[in-house]
CSV table of C-alpha atoms in Angstrom, one decimal:
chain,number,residue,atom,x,y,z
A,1,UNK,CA,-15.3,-83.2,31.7
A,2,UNK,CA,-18.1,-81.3,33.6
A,3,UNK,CA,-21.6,-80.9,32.1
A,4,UNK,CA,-24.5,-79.0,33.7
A,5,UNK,CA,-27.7,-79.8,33.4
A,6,UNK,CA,-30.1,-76.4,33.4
A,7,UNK,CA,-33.6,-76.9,34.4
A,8,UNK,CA,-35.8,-73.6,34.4
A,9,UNK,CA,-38.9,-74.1,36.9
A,10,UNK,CA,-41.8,-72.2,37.9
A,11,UNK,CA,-44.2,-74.1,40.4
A,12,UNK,CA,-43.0,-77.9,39.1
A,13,UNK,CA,-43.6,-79.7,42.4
A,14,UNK,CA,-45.0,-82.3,40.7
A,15,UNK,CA,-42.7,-83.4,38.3
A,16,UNK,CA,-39.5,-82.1,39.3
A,17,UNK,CA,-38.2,-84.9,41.3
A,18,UNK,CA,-38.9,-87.3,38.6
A,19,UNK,CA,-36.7,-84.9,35.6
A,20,UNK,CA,-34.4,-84.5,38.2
A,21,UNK,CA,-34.1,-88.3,39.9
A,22,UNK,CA,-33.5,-89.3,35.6
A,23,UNK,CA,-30.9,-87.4,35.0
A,24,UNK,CA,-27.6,-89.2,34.7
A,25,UNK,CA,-24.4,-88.7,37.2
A,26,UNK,CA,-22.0,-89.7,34.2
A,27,UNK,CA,-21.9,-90.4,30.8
A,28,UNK,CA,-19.7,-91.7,27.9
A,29,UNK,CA,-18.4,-94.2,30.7
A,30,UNK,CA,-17.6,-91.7,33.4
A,31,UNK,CA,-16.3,-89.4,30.8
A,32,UNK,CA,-18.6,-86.5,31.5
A,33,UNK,CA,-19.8,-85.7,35.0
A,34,UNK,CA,-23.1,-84.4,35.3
A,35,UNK,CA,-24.4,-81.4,37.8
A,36,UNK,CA,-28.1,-80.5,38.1
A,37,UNK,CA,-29.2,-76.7,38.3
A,38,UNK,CA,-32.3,-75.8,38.7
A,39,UNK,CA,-33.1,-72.2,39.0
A,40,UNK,CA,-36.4,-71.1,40.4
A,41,UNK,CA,-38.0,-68.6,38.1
A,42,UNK,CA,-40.0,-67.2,41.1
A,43,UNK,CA,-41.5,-70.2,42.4
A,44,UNK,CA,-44.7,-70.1,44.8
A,45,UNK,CA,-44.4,-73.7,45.8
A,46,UNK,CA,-41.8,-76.3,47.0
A,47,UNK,CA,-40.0,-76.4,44.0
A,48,UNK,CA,-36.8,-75.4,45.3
A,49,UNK,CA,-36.8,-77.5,48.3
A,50,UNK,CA,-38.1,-80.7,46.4
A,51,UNK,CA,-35.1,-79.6,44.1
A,52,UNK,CA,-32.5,-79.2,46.5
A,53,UNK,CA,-33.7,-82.8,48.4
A,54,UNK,CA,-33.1,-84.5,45.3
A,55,UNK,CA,-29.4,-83.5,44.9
A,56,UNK,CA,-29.7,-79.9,42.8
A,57,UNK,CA,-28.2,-77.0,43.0
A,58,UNK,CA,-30.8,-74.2,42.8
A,59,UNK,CA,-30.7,-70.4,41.5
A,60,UNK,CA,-33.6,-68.4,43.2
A,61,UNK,CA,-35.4,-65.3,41.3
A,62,UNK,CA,-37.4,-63.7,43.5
A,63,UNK,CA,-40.4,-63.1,41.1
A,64,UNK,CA,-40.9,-64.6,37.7
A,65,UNK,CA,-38.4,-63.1,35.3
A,66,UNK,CA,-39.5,-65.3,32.0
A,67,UNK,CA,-38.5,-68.4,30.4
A,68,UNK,CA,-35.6,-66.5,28.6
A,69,UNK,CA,-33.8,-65.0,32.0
A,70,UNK,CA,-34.5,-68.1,33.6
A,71,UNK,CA,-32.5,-69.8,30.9
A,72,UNK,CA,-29.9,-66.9,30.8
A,73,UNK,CA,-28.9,-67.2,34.6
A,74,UNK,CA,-28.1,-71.2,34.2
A,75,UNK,CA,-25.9,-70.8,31.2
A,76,UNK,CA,-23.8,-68.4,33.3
A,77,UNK,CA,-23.5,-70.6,36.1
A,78,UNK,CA,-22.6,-73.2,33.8
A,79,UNK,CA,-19.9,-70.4,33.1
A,80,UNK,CA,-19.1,-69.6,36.3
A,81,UNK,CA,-18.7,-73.4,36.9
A,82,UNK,CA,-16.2,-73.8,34.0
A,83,UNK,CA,-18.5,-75.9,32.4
A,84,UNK,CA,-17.3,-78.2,29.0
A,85,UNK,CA,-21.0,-78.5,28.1
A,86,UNK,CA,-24.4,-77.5,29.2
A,87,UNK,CA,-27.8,-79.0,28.7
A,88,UNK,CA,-31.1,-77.2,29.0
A,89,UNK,CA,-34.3,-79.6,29.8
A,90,UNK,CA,-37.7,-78.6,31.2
A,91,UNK,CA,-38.8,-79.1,34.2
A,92,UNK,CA,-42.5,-80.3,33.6
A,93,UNK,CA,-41.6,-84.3,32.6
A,94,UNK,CA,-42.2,-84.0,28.8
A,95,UNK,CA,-38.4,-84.4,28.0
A,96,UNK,CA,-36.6,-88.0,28.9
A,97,UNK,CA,-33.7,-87.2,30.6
A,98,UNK,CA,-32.4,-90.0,29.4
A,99,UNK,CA,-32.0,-88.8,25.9
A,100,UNK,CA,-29.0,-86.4,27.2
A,101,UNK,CA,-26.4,-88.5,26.2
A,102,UNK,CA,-28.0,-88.5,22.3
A,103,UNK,CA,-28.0,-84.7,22.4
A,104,UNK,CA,-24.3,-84.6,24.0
A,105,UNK,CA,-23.1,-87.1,21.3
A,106,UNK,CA,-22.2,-84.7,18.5
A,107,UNK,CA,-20.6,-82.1,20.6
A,108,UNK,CA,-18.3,-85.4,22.4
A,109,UNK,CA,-17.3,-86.2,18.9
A,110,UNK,CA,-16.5,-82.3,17.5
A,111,UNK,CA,-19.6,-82.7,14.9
A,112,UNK,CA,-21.8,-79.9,16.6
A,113,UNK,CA,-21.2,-76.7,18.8
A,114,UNK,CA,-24.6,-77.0,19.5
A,115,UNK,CA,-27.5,-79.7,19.4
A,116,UNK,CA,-31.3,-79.5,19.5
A,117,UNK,CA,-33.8,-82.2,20.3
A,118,UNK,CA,-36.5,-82.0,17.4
A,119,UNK,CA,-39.8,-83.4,17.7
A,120,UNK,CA,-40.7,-83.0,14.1
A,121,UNK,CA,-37.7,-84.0,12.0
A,122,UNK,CA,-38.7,-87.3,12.2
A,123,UNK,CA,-42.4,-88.0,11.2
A,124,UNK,CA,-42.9,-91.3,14.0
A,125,UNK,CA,-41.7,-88.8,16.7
A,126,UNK,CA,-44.1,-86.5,16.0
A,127,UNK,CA,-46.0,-85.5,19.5
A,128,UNK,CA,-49.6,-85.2,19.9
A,129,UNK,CA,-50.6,-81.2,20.3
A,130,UNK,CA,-53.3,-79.3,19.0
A,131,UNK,CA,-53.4,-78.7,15.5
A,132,UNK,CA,-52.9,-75.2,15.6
A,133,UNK,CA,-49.6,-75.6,18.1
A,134,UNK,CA,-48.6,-78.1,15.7
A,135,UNK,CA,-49.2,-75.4,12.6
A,136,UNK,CA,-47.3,-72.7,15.0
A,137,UNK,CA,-44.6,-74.4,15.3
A,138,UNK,CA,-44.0,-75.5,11.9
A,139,UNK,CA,-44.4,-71.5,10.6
A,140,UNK,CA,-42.3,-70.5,13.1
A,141,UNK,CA,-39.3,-73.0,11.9
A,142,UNK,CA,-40.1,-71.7,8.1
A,143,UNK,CA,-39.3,-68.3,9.2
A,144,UNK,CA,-36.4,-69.2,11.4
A,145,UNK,CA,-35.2,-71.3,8.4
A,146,UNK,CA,-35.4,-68.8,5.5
A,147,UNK,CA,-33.9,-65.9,8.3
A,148,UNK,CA,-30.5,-67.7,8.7
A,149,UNK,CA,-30.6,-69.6,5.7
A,150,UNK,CA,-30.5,-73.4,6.4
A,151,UNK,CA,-33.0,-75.7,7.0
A,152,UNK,CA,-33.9,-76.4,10.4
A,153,UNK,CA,-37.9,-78.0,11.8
A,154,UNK,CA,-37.9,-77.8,15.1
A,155,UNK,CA,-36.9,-74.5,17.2
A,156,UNK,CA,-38.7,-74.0,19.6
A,157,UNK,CA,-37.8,-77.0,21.5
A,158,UNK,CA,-36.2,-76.3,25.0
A,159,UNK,CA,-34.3,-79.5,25.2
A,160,UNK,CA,-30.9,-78.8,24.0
A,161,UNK,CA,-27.0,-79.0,24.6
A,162,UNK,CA,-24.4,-76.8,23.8
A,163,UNK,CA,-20.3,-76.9,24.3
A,164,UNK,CA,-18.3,-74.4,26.2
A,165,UNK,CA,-17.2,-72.4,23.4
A,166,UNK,CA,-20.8,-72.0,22.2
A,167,UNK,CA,-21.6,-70.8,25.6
A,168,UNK,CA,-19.0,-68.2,25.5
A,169,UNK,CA,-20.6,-67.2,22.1
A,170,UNK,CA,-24.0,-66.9,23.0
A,171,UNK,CA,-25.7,-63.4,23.5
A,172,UNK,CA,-29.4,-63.5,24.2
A,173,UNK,CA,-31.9,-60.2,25.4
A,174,UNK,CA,-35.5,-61.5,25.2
A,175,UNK,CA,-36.9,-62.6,28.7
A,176,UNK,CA,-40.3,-63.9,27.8
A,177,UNK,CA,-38.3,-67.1,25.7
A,178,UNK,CA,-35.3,-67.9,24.3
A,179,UNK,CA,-35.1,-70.9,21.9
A,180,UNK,CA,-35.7,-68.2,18.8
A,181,UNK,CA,-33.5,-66.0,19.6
A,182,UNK,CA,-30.8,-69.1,20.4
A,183,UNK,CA,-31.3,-70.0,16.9
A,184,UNK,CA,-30.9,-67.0,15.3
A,185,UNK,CA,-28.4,-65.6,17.6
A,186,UNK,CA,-25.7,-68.9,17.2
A,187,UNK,CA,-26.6,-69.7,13.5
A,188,UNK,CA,-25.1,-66.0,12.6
A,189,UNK,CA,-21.9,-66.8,13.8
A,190,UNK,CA,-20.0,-69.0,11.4
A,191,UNK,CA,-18.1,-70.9,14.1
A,192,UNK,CA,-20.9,-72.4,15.4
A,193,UNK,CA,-22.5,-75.7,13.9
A,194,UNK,CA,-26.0,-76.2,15.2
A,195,UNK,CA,-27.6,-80.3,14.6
A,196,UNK,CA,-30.7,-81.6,15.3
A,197,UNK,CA,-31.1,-85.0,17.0
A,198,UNK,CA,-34.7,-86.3,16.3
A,199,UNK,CA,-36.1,-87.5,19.5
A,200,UNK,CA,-39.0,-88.5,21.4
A,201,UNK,CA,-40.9,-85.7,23.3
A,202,UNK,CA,-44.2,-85.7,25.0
A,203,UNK,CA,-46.5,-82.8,22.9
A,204,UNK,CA,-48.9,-81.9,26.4
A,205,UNK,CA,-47.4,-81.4,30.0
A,206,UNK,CA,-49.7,-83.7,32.5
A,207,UNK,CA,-49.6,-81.1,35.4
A,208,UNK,CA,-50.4,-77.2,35.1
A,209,UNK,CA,-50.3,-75.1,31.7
A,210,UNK,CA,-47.2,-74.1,29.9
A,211,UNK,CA,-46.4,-70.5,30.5
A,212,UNK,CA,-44.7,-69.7,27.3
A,213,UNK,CA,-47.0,-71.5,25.4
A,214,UNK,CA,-50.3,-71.6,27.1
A,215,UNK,CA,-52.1,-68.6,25.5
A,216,UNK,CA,-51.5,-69.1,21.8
A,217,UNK,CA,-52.1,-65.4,21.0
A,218,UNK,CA,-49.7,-63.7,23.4
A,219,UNK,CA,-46.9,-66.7,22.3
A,220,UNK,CA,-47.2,-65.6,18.6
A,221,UNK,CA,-47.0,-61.9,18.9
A,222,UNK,CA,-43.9,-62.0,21.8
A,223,UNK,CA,-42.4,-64.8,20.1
A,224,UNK,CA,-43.2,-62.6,16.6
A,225,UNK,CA,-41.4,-59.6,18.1
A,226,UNK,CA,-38.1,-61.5,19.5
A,227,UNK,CA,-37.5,-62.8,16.0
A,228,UNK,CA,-38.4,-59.7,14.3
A,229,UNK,CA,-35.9,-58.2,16.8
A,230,UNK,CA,-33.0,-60.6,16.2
A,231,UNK,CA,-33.7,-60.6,12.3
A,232,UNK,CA,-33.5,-56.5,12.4
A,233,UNK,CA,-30.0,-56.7,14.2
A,234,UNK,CA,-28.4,-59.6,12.4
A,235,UNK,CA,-30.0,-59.3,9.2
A,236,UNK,CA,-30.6,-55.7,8.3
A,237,UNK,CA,-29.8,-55.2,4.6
A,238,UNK,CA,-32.9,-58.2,4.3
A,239,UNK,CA,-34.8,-57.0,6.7
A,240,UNK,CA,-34.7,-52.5,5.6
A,241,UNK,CA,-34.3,-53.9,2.2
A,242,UNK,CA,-37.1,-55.7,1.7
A,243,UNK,CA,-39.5,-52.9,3.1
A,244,UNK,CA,-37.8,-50.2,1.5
A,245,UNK,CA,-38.8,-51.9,-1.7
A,246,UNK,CA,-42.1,-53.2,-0.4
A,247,UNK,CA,-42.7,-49.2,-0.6
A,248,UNK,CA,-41.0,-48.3,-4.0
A,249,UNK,CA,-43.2,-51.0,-5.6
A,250,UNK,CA,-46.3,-49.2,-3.7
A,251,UNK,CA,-45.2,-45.9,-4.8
A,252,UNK,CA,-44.6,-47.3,-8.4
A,253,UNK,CA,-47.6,-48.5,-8.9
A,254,UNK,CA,-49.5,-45.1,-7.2
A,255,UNK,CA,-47.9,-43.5,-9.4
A,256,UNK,CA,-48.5,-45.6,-12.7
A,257,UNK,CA,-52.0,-44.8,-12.2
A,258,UNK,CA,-51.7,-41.1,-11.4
A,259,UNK,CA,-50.2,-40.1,-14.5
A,260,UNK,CA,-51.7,-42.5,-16.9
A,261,UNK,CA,-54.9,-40.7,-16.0
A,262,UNK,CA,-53.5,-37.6,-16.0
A,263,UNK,CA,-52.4,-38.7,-19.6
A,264,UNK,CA,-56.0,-39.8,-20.5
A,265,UNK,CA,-58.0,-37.4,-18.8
A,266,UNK,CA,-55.9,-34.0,-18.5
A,267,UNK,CA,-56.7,-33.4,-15.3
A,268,UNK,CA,-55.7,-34.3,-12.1
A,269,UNK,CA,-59.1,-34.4,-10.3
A,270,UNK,CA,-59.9,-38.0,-9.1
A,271,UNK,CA,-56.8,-39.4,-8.5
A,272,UNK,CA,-54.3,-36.9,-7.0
A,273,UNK,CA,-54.9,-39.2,-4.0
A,274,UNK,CA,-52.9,-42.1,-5.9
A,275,UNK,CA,-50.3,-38.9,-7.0
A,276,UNK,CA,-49.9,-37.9,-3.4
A,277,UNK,CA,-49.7,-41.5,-1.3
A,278,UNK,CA,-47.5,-42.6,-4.0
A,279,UNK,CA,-45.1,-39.7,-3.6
A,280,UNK,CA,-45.4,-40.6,0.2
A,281,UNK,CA,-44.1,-44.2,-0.2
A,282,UNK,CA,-41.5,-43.4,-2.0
A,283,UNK,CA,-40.2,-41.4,0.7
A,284,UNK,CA,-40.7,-44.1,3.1
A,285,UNK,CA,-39.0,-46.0,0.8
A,286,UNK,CA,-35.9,-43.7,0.6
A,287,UNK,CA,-35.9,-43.5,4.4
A,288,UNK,CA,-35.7,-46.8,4.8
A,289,UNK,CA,-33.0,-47.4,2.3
A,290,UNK,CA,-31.1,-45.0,4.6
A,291,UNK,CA,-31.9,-47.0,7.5
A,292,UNK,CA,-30.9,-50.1,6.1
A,293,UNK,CA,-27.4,-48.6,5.4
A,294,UNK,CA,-27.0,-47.3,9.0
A,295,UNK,CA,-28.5,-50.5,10.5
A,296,UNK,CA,-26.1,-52.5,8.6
A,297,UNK,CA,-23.1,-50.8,10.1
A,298,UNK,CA,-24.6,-50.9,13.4
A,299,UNK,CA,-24.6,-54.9,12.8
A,300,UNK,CA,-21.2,-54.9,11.8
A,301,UNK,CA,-20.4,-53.0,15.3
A,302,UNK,CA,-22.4,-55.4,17.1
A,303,UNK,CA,-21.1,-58.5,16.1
A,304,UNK,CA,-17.1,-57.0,16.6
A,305,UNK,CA,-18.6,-55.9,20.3
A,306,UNK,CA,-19.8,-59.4,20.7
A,307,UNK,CA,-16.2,-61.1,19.5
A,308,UNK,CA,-14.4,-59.0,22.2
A,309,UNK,CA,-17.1,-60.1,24.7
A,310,UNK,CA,-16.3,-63.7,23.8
A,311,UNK,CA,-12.6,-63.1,24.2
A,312,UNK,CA,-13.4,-61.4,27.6
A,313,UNK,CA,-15.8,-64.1,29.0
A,314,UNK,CA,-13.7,-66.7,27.9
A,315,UNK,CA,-10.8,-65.0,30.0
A,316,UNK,CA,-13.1,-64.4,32.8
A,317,UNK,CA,-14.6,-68.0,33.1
A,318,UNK,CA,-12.1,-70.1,32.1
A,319,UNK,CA,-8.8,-67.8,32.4
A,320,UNK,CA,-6.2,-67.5,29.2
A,321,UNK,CA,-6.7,-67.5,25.2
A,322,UNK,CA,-7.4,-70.9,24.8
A,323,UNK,CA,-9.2,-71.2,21.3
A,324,UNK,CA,-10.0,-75.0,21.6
A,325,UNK,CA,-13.1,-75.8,20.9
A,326,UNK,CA,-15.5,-78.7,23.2
């Protein structure tokens, strides 16, 4: 069985020969072959050829795409390759490549579609990072969690593996970063079982600054609008729901206030304010309703759009109906 290892990169001259020169040729005792691809989000140093002298194939961008497209182009060479699995791992050192075979385990034995390394599922692995990282990426696994419904800690970690089918499955949009969206994206569709494999990750890089993660500010409000994005389109009943009601309780309470001091008073001087903006949330509240409903078909188109794409990938990549799953 084949495996492909994706490494993202963006100006890692400094550590990429070491990721790469780790990563296995074979596991499970020559079971699973592994090929290295690193593709070169745009690059400005010798990345690619460090890459390319220590025995990877490499993907060149010509300007910096994002984290997200970076990821995107590996997993469909991975396709292309009729791939059985594929493993994401950064390229700046933090990640043991090592630990593949750990993250490959469940999939190998048909408990997982896909597996995530998490740095905070076990307490003694926890990596040293600034508090407010630390914080960050706990909130962010809270809302992930209560989106999809299952408790998860870590998910923004970008050392993962994944099978073919999974692969096949996968339909991602943001460019910026993608280990939100991968999570909300695959834990929407039933077949796939997602585990997380407590391991063992350095919490700072020792060369350079993290792009996705190196401005705290920008991280949380792209990051904020992927999920909010991904929630909207696979959650929409939730999502209109909960503001649609959000607004009917405004309204409610507007209006509560209007008329009792109508009631007291007789007049409407003082207060129409309250009369008005609650009359106005209530619309919202009914637009929104109407949203939801239309929002909620729309989902139910999307995720028959993305069934057929599977089927058609599947054919494309890997030619025939094979349902088997890695």
């Amino acid at each position: 069985m084949k495996c492909i290892v994706i490494i993202p990169a963006l100006n890692e001259e400094k550590t990429i020969a070491g990721v790469l020169d780790a990563v296995p040729v074979s596991l499970f005792g020559g079971k699973v072959h592994l090929d290295k691809v690193v593709v070169d989000d745009g690059s400005t140093d010798l990345t690619s050829r460090i890459a390319e002298e220590h025995g990877a194939a490499v993907i060149r961008h010509g300007t910096p795409q994002g984290v997200g497209s970076a990821f995107w182009s590996g997993i469909r060479e991975a396709l292309r390759r009729k791939a059985d699995f594929a493993v994401n791992i950064d390229a700046d050192g933090q990640m043991d490549p090592r630990d593949i075979e750990k993250l490959l385990e469940p999939i190998v034995e048909g408990r997982a579609d896909m597996v995530t390394a998490s740095r905070f599922k076990n307490p003694d692995y926890i990596p040293g990072m600034p508090s407010v990282k630390l914080w960050g990426n706990r909130q962010v696994a809270r809302i992930v969690s209560n989106i999809v419904g299952k408790k998860y800690y870590d998910v923004a970690c970008g050392f993962r593996a994944y099978s073919k089918d999974t692969m096949l499955r996968l339909n991602l949009k943001g460019r910026f970063t993608y280990t939100q969206e991968t999570f909300l994206n695959l834990a929407n569709k039933r077949e796939i079982r997602i585990v997380e494999v407590p391991l063992e990750i350095r919490g700072e890089r020792e060369f350079g600054k993290s792009r996705v993660a190196s401005n705290v500010l920008k991280y949380a409000v792209k990051s904020g609008s992927i999920i909010l994005g991904a929630f909207k389109d696979y959650k929409p009943i939730k999502f209109f729901g909960s503001l649609s009601l959000l607004f009917l309780g405004m309204g409610g309470v507007l209006e509560i206030i209007f008329f009792v001091h109508f009631f007291m008073t007789g007049m409407f001087s003082g207060y129409l304010w309250a009369g008005l903006t609650g009359a106005f949330c209530a619309v919202v509240s009914i637009l929104l309703a109407v949203m939801m409903m239309v929002s909620d078909t729309l989902s139910k188109i999307i995720m028959n759009q993305e069934e057929l794409l599977y089927f058609s990938k599947k054919r494309e990549y890997y030619g025939g109906p094979d349902r088997d799953r890695q």
